[in-house]
Coordinates of C-alpha atoms and ligand atoms in Angstrom, one line a residue:
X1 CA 19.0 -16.0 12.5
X2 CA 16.1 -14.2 14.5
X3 CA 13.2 -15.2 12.4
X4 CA 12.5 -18.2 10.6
X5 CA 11.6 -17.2 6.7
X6 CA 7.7 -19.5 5.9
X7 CA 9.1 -20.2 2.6
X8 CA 12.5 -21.7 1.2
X9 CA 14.0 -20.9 -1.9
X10 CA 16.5 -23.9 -3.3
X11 CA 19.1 -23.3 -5.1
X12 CA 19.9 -26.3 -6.5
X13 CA 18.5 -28.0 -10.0
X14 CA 17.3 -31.5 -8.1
X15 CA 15.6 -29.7 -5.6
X16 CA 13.7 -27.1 -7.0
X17 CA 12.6 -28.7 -10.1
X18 CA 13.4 -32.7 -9.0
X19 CA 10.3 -33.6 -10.9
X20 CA 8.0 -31.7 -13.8
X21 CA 5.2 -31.1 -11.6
X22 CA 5.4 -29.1 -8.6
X23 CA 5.0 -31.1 -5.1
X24 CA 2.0 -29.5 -2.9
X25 CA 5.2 -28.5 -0.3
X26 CA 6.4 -26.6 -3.4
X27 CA 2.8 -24.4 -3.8
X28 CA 2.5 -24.1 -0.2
X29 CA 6.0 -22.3 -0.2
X30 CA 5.4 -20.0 -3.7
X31 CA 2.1 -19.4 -2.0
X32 CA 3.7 -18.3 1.4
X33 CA 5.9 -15.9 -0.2
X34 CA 3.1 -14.6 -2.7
X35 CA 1.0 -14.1 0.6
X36 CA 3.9 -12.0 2.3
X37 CA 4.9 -10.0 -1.0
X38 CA 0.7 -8.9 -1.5
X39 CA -0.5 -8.5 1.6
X40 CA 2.4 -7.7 3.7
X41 CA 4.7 -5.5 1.5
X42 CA 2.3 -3.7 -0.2
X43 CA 0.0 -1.4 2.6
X44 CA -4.0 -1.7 1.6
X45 CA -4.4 1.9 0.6
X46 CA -1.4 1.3 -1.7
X47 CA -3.1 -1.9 -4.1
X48 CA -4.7 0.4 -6.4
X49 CA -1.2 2.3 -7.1
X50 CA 0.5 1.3 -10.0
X51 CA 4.4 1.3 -9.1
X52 CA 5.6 1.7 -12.2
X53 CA 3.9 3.6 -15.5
X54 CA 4.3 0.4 -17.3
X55 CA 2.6 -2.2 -15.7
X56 CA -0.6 -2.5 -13.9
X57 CA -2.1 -1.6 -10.5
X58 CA -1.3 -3.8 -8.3
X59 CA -4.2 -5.1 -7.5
X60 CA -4.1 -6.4 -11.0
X61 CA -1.2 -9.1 -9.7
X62 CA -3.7 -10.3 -6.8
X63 CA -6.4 -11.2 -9.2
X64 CA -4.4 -12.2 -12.5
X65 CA -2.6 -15.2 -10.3
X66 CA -5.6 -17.2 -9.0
X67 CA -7.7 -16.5 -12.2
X68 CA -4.6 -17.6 -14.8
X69 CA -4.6 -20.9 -12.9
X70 CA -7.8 -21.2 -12.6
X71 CA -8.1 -20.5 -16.5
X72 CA -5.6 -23.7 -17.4
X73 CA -7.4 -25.6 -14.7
X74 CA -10.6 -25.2 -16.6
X75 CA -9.4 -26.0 -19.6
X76 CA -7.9 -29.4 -18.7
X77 CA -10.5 -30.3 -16.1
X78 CA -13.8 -28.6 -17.3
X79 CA -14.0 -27.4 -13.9
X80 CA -14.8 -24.1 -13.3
X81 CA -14.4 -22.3 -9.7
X82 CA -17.2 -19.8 -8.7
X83 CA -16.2 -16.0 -10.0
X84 CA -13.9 -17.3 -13.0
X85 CA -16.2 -16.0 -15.4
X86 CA -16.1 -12.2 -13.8
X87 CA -12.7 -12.2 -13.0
X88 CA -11.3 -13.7 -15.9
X89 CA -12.2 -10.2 -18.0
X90 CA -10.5 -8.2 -15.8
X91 CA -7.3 -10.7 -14.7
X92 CA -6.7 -12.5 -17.5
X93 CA -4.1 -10.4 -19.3
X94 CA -1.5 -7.8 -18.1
X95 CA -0.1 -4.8 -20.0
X96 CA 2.7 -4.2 -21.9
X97 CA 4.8 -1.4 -23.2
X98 CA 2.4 -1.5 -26.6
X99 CA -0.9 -2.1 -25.5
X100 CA -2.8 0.3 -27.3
X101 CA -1.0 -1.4 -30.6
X102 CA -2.9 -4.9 -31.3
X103 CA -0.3 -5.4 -34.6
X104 CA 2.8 -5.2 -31.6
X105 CA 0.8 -6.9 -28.2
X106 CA -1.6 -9.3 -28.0
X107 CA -4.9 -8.8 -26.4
X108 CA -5.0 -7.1 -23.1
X109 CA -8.0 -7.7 -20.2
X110 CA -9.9 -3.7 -19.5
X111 CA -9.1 -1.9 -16.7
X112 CA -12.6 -1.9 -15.0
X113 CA -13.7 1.2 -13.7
X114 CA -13.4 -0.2 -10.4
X115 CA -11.6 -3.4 -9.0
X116 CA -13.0 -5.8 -6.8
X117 CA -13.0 -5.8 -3.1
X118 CA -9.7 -7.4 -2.5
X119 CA -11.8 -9.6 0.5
X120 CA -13.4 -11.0 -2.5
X121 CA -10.1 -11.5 -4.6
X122 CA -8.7 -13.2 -2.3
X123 CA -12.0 -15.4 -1.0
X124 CA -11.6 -16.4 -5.1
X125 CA -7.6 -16.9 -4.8
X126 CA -8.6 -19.5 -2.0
X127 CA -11.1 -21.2 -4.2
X128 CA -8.5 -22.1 -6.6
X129 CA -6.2 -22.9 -3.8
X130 CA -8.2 -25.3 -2.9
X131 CA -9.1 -26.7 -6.2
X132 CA -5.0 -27.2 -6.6
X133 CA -5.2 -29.3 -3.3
X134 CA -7.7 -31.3 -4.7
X135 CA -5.5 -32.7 -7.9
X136 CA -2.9 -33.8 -5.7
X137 CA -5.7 -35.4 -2.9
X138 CA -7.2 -37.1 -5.1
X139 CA -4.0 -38.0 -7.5
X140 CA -5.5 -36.6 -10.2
X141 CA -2.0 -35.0 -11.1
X142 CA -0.4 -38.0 -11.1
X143 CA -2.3 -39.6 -14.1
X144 CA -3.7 -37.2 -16.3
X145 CA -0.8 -35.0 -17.8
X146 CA -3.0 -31.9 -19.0
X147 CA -3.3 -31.4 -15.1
X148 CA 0.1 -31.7 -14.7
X149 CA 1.4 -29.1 -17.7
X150 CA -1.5 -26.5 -16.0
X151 CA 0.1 -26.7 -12.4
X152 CA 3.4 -26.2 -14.1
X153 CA 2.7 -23.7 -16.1
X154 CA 1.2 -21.6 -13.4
X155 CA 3.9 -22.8 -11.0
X156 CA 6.5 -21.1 -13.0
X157 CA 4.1 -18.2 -14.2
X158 CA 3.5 -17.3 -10.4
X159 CA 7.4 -17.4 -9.5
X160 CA 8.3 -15.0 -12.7
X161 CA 5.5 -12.8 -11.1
X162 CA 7.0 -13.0 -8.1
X163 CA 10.0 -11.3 -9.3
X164 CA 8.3 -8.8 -11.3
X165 CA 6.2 -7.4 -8.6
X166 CA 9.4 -7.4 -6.4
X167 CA 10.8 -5.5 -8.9
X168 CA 8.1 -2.5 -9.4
X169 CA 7.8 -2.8 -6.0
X170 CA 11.5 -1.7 -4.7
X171 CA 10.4 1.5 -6.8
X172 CA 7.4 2.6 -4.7
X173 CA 7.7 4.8 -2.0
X174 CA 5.5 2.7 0.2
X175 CA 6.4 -0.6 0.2
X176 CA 7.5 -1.9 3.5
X177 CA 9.7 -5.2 4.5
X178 CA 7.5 -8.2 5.3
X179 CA 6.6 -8.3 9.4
X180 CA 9.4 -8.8 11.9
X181 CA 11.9 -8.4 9.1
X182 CA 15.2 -7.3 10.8
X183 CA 16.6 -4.2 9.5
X184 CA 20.5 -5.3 7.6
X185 CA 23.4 -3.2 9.3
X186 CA 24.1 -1.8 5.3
X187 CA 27.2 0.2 7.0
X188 CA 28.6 -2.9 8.4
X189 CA 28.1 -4.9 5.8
X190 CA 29.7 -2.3 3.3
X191 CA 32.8 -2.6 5.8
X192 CA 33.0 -6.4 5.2
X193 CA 32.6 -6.1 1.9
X194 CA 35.1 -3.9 1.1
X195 CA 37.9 -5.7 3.1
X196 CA 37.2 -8.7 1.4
X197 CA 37.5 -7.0 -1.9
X198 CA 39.0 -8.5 -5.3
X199 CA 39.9 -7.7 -8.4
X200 CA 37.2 -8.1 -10.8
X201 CA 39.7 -10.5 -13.6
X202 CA 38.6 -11.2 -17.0
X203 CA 38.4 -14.9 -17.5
X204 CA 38.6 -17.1 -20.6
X205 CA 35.9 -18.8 -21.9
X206 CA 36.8 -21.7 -24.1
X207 CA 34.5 -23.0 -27.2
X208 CA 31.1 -24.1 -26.1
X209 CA 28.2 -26.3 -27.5
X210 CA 25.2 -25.1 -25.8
X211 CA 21.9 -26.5 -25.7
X212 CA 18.8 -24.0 -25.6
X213 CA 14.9 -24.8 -24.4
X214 CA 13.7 -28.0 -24.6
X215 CA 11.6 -30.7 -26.2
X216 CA 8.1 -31.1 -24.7
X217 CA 5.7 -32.9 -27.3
X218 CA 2.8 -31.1 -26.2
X219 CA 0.8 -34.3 -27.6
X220 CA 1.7 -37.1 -25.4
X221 CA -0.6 -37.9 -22.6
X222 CA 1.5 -38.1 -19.9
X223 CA 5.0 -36.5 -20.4
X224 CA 8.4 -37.6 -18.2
X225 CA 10.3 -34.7 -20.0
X226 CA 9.8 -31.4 -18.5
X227 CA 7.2 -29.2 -20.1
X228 CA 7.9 -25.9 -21.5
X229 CA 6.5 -22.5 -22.9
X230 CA 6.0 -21.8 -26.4
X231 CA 9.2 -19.6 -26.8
X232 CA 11.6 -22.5 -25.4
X233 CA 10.5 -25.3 -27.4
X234 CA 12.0 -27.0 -29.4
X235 CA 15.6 -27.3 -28.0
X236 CA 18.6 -26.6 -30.0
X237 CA 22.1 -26.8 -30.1
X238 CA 24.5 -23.6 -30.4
X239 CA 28.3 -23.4 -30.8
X240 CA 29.6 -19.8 -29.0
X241 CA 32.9 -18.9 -30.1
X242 CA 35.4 -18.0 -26.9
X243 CA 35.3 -14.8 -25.7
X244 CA 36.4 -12.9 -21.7
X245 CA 34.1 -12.3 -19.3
X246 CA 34.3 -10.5 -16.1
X247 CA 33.5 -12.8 -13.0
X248 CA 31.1 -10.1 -11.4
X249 CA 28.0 -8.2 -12.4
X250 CA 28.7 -4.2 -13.1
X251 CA 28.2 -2.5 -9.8
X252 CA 26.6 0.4 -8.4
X253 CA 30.2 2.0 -7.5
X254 CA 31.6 1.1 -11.4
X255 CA 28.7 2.8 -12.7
X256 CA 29.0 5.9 -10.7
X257 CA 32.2 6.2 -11.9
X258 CA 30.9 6.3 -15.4
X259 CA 28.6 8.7 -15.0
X260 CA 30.6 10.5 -13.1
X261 CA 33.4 10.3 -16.0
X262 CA 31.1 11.1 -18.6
X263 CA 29.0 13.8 -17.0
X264 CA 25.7 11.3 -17.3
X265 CA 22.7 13.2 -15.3
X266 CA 20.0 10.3 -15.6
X267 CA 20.1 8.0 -12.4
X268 CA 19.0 4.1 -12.8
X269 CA 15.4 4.4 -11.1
X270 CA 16.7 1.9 -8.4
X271 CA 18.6 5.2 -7.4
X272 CA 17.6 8.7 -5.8
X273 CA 18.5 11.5 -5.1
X274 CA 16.0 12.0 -2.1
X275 CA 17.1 10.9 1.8
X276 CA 13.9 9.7 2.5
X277 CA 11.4 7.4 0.9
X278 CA 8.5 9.2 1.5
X279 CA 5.8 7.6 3.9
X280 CA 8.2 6.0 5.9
X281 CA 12.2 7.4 6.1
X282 CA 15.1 6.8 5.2
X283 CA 17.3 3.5 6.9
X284 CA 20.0 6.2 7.1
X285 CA 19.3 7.4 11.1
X286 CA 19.0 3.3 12.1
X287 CA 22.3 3.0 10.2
X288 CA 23.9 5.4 11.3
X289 CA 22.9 4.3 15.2
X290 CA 23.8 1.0 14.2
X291 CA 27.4 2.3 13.5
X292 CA 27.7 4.3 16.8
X293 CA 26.8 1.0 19.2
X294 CA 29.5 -0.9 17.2
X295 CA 31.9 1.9 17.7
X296 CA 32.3 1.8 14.2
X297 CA 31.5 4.3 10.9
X298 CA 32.8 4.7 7.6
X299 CA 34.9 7.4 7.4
X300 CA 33.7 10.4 4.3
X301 CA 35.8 9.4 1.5
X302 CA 37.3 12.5 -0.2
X303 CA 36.3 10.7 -3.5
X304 CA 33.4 9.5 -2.8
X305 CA 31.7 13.3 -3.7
X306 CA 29.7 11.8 -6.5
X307 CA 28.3 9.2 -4.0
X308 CA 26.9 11.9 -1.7
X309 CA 23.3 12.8 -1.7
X310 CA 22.4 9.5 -3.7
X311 CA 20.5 6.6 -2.7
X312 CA 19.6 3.0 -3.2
X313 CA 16.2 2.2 -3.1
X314 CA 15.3 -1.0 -1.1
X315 CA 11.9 -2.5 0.5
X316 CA 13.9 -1.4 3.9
X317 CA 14.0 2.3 2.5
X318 CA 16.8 3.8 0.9
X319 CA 20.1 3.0 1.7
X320 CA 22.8 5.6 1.2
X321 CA 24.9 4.8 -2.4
X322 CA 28.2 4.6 -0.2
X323 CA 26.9 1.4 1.6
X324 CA 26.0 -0.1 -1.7
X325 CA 28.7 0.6 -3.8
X326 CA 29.5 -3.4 -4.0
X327 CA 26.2 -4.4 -4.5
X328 CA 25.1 -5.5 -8.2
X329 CA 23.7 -2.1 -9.9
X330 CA 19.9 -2.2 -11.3
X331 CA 19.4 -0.1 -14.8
X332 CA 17.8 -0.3 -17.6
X333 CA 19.3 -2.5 -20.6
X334 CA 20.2 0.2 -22.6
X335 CA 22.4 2.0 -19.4
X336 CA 23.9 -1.5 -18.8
X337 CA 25.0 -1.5 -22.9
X338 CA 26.4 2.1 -22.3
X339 CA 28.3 1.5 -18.9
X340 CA 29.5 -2.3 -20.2
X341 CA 31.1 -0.2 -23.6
X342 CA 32.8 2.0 -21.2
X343 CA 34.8 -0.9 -19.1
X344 CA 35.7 -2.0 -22.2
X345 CA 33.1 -5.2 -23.1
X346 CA 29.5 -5.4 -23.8
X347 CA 26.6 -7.3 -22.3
X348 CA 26.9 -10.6 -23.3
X349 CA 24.3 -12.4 -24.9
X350 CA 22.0 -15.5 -23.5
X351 CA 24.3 -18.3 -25.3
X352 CA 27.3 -16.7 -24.0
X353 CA 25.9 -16.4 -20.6
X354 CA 25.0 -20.4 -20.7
X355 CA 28.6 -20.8 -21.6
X356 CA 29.7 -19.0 -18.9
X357 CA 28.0 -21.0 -16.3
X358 CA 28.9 -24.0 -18.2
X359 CA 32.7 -22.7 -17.8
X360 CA 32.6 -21.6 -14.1
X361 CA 30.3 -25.4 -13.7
X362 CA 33.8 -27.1 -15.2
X363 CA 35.9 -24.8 -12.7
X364 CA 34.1 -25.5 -9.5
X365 CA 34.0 -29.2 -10.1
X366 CA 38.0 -29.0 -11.0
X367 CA 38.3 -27.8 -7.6
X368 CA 35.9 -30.1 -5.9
X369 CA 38.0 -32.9 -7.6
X370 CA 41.3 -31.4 -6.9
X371 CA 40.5 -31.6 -3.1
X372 CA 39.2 -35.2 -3.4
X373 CA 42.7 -35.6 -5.2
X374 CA 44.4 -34.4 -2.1
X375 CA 42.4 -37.0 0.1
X376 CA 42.9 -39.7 -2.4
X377 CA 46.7 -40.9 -2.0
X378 CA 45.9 -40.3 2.0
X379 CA 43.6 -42.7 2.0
X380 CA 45.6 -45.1 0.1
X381 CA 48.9 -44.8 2.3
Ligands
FE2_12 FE1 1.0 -13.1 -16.3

């Protein structure tokens, strides 16, 4: 309510992909939040840190998003933008888990012995910025569809970086909220959440037929469908048998109890054990004075013992587990599959999880209807 956020994330299908090309109001906002992720969250002296042992500096993010547009650019306009030739050895490609093993990873771009200024990154990020501008100015995106699958493509491959960086970055010790970014009351918020508690039911999921990917003849000219990467083409149909699901993600306080049940030692690494996040402290004194000008605290919980000393980490610092026990818990697959087992159901698997919002789809349109039923027989009397 204080500050007004530059960008807008929709939530719904006809407005955040209403056509199969991004609008230039749709870059401007992905380019907004980029801007505040890289160059407010992260501190300067912090880009050539890599968060997390298995990815990249982060630096590497800065680069590799202008130059992998840039890259598909080129290839459908034959328009180059000055520095794509330098950059594109060291941006091009990002790391995974097996890089050193070409039979398990493709290619990967070297890790130069020094990176670029970041000035000069981001004096080359504009460059393609403004080569992006130009396709829509001069309508170029309207007729010729290789433009249109290369602004797609690195729409969408921009967005999935956006939540990867977001993701190694809530594990750094030094990343800091975007400016003027008001501090949650976590305490108060645990309060409200925990008198509006329910029950976390199984429900029944019926017999689906699911559709997965999509058909995107890579061929035609100029394509109405929507385009799509290799992995998700070409669509096809599954049945998924019924099965329960439970209506919530498994949360931080249900697995601290299995941990605590089965004497597990390893933490998630969205949790610590340390009170401050170092370089900047712990939310816990701002919570805590937060609490004493509402007159209001949590009282210690005699069973909350395992949730003492533990933390969440967040971008606002680290938040004590207590406050966050109804929040969804971050771990690794393998700790979800171990936790899941233990509440008696597994993780369930991506056909299953279309038919679940297929199912829950069905039940909040029941309930839209069964309101307009009310209204109906009003309006007929
Ligand atoms: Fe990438």
């Amino acid at each position: 309510m204080a500050t007004k956020a530059p960008f807008a994330f929709l939530v719904r299908p006809e407005e955040y992909a209403a056509t199969p090309v991004p609008a230039l109001s749709e870059w401007s906002s992905l380019w907004a939040a980029w801007d505040t992720v890289t160059r407010q969250m992260i501190p300067d002296d912090e880009l050539l840190s890599k968060p997390i042992k298995l990815r990249n500096a982060c630096i590497f993010y800065v680069g590799h998003i202008p130059t992998f547009l840039a890259i598909h650019l080129h290839r459908a306009t034959a328009q180059g933008v000055e520095g794509l030739e330098e950059y594109k050895g060291i941006f091009e490609r990002g790391i995974d888990p097996d890089v050193e093993n070409p039979e398990l990873c493709h290619d990967h771009s070297e890790i130069p012995d020094e990176w670029p200024a970041i000035k000069d990154v981001l004096a080359f990020q504009e460059r393609v910025r403004d080569q992006v501008r130009e396709m829509y100015s001069t309508r170029r995106v309207d007729c010729d569809g290789a433009v249109a699958r290369a602004l797609w493509l690195a729409f969408e491959h921009e967005a999935m970086h956006l939540e990867t960086l977001l993701y190694m970055l809530v594990q750094s010790e030094r990343t800091q909220p975007p400016n003027g970014t008001v501090i949650p009351d976590f305490e108060a918020m645990a309060r409200e959440s925990r008198a509006m508690a329910r029950s976390n039911d199984w429900f029944d999921i019926p017999v689906y037929n699911v559709t997965l990917g999509l058909d995107d003849d890579e061929k035609a000219t100029r394509s109405e469908t929507y385009f799509g990467w290799d992995n998700e083409k070409p669509s096809r149909d599954v049945q998924v048998a019924k099965f329960s699901a439970k209506a919530r993600p498994i949360t931080n306080g249900e697995y601290a109890k299995y941990l605590e049940e089965l004497g597990i030692e390893t933490l998630p690494v969205s949790w610590t054990t340390s009170a401050t996040k170092n370089g900047r402290g712990s939310t816990d004194g701002l919570i805590l004075a937060n609490a004493k000008r509402n007159g209001t605290h949590i009282k210690e919980n005699k069973g909350d013992s395992f949730l003492d000393g533990k933390s969440v980490l967040t971008v606002f610092g680290v938040v004590p587990l207590k406050f966050a026990v109804d929040w969804p818990v971050m771990a690794s697959y393998d700790e979800l599959i171990g936790c899941a087992n233990w509440m008696g159901g597994r993780i369930p698997t991506m056909e299953e999880v279309k038919a679940i919002y297929q199912y829950v789809d069905e039940l909040k349109s029941k309930e839209l209807g069964n309101k307009d039923g009310k209204k109906i027989p009003a309006v007929n009397r």
